[in-house]
Coordinates of C-alpha atoms and ligand atoms in Angstrom, one line a residue:
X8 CA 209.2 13.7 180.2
X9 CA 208.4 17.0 179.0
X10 CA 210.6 18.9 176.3
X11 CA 212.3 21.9 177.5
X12 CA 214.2 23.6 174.8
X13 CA 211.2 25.2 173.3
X14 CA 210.1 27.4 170.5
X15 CA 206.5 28.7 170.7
X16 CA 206.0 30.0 166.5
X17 CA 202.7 31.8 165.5
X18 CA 201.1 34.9 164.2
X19 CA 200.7 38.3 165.6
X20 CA 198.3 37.8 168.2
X21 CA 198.2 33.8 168.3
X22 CA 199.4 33.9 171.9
X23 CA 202.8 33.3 172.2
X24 CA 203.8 35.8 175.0
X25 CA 200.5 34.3 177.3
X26 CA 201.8 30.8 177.0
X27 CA 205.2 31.5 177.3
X28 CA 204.6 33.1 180.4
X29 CA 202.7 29.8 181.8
X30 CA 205.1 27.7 180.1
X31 CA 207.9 29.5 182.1
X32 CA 206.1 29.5 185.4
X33 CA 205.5 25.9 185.1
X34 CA 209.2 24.7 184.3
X35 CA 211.1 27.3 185.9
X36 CA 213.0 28.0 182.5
X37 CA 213.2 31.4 181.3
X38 CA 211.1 33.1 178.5
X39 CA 213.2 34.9 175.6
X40 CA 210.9 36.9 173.7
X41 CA 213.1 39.0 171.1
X42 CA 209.7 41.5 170.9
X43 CA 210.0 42.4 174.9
X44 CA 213.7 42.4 174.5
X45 CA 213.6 45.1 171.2
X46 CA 210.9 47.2 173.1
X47 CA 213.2 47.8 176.3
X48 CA 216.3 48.7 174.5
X49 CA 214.0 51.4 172.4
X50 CA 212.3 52.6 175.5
X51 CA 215.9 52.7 177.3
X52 CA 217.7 54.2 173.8
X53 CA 220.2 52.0 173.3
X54 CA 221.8 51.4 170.1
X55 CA 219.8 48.3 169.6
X56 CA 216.7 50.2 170.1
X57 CA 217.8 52.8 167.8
X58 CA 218.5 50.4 165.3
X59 CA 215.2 48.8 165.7
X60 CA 212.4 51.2 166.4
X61 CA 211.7 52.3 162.9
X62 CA 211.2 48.7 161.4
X63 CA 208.8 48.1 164.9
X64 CA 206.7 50.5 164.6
X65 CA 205.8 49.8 160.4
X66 CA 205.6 46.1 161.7
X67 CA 208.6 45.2 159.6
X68 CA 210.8 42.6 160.9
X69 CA 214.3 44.0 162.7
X70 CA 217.2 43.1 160.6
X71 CA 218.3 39.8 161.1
X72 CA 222.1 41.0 162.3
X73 CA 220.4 42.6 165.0
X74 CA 218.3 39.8 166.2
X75 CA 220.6 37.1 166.2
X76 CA 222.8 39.3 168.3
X77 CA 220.7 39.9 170.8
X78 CA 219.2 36.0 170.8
X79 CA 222.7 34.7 170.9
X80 CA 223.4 37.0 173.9
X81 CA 220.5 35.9 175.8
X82 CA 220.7 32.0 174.8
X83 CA 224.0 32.4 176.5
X84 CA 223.4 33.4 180.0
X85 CA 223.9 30.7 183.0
X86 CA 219.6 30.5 183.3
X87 CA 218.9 29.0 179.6
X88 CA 221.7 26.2 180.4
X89 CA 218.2 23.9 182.2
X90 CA 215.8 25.0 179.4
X91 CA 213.9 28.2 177.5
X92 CA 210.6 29.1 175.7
X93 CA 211.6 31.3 172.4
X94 CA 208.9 33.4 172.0
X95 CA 208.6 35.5 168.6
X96 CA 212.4 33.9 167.2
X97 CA 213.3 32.9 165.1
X98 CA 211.3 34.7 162.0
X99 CA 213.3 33.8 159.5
X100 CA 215.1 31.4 157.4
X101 CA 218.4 32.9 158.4
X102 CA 217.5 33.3 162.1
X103 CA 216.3 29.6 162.0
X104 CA 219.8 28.5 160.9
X105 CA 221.6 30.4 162.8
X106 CA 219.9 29.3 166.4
X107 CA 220.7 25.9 164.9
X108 CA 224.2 27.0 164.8
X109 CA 224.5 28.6 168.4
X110 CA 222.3 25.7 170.0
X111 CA 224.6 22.9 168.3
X112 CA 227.6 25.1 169.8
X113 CA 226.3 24.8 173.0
X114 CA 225.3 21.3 172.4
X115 CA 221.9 22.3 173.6
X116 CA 219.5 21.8 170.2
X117 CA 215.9 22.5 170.5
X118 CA 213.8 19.7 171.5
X119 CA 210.1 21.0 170.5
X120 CA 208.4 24.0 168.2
X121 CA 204.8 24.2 168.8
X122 CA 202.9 26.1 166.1
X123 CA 200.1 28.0 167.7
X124 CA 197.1 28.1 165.1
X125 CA 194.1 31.0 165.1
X126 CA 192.4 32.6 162.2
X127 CA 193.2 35.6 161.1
X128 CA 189.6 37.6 162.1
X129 CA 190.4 36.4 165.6
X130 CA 194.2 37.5 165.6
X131 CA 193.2 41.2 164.4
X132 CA 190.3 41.0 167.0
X133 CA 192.8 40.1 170.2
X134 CA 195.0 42.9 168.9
X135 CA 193.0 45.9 168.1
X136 CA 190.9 44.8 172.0
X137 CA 194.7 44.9 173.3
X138 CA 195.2 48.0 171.7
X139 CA 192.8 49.6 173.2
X140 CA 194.0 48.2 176.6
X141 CA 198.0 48.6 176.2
X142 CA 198.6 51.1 173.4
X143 CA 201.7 49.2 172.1
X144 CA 202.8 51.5 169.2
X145 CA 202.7 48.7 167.1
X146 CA 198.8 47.4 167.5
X147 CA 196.6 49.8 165.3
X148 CA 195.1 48.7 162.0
X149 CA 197.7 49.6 159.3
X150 CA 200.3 48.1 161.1
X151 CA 198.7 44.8 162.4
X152 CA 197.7 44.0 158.7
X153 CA 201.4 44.5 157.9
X154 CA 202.7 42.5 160.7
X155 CA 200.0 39.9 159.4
X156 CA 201.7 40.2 156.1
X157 CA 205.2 39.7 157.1
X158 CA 204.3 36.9 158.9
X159 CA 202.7 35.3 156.0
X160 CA 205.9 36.1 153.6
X161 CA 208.5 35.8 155.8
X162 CA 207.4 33.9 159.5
X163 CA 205.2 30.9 158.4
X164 CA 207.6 29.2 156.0
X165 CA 209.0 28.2 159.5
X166 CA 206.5 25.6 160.2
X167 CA 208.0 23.4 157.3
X168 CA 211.5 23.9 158.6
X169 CA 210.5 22.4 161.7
X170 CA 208.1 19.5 160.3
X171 CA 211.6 18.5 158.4
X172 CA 213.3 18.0 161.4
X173 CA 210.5 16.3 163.3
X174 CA 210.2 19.2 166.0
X175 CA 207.0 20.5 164.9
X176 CA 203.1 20.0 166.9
X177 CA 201.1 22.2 165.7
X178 CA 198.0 23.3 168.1
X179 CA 194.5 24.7 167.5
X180 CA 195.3 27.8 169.9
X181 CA 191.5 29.4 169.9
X182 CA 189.4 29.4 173.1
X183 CA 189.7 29.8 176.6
X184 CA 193.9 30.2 177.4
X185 CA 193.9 27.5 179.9
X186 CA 192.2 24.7 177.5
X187 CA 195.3 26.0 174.9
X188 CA 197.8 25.3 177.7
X189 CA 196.7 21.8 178.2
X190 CA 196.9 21.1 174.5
X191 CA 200.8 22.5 174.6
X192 CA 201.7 20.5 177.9
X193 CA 199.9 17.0 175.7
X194 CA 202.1 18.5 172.5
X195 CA 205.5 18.9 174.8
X196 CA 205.1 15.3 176.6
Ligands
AP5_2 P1 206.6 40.6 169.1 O1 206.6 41.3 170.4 O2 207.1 39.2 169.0 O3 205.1 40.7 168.6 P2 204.1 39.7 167.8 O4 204.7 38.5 167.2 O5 203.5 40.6 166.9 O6 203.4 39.1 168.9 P3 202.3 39.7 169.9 O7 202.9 40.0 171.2 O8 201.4 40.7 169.3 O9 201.4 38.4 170.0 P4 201.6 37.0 170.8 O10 201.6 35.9 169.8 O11 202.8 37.1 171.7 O12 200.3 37.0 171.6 P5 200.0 37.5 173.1 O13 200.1 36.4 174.0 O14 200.7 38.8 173.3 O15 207.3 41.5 168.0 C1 207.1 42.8 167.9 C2 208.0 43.4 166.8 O16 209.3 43.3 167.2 C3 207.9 42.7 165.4 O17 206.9 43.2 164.6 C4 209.3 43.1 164.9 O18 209.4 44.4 164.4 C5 210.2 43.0 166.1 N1 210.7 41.6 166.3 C6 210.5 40.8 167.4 N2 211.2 39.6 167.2 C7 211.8 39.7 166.0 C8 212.6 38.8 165.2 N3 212.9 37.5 165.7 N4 213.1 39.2 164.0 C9 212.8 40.4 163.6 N5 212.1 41.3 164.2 C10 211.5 41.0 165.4 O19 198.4 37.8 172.9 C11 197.9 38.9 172.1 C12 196.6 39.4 172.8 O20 195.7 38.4 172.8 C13 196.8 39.8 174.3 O21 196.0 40.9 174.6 C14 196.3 38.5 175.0 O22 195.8 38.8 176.3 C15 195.3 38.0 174.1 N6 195.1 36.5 174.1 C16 196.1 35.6 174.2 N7 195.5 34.4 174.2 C17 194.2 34.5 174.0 C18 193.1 33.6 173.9 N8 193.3 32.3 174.0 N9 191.8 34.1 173.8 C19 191.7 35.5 173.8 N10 192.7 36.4 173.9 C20 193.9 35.9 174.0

């Protein structure tokens, strides 16, 4: 049986939102990315956005208040009862325990976090080529490194969180994106 209640954790780059989205097409479960979530309250202005644009476009993390809010709001709906991908939370120690809390409230605890693995000359590479494809605000040089950074500092530490609890299958997530896809279906069975 394949795991549903899912956490996809990796770098900048590592390819997170391009699973997620096959992941989600495959199960019919819903994808709750906390980056496309903080990027449509800025663009609409809500008070979220406001509260988060300035840390998104240094490629600081949002405080953690914020995020939690806005996870626990989404974890909440009616569609995430059958399943969900997480997709860039949580990002920190604190946003770890607390979806620990909310998913133990719901009786719902996460059943898999796969740890997608590239090196870090590849993850720049995939950003600055989307950056010249996209323009997201946040994908030019100075802040990439920085969003590399914070992920070192602040991001990674996660990996041993979930290795503690037994959650963790970490994959080798460079090459073609459907051979990376196969790996995550083996790592989720
Ligand atoms: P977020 O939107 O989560 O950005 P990120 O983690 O920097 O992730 P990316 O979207 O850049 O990468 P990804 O791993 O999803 O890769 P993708 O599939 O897109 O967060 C943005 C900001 O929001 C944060 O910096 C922070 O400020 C804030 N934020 C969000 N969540 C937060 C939280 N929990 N706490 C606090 N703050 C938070 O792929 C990247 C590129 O590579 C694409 O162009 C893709 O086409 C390409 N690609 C993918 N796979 C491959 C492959 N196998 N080979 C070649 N290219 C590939």
């Amino acid at each position: 049986m394949t795991a549903r209640r899912l956490l996809l954790l990796g770098a900048p780059g590592a390819g997170k939102g391009t699973q997620a989205e096959r992941l989600v097409r495959k199960l019919g479960i819903p994808q709750i990315s906390t980056g496309d979530m903080l990027r449509a309250a800025v663009a609409a202005g809500t008070e979220v956005g406001k509260g988060a644009r300035a840390a998104m476009d240094r490629g600081e993390l949002v405080s953690d208040e914020i995020v939690i809010g806005v996870a626990e709001e989404r974890l909440s709906q009616d569609d995430a009862r059958g399943g969900f991908v997480l997709d860039g939370f949580p990002r920190t120690d604190a946003q770890a325990r607390a979806l620990d809390a909310m998913l133990e409230r719901m009786g719902t605890p996460l059943e898999r976090c796969v740890a997608l693995e590239v090196d870090t000359d590849e993850l720049v590479r995939r950003l600055l080529k989307r950056a010249g494809i996209e323009g997201r605000s946040d994908d030019n040089e100075e802040t990439i490194r920085n969003r590399m950074r914070v992920y070192r500092d602040q991001t990674a530490p996660l990996v041993a969180y979930y290795r503690e609890r037994g959650l963790l299958r970490e994959v080798e997530a460079a090459g073609p994106v459907e051979e990376i896809e196969k790996r995550i279906e083996e790592a989720l069975s």
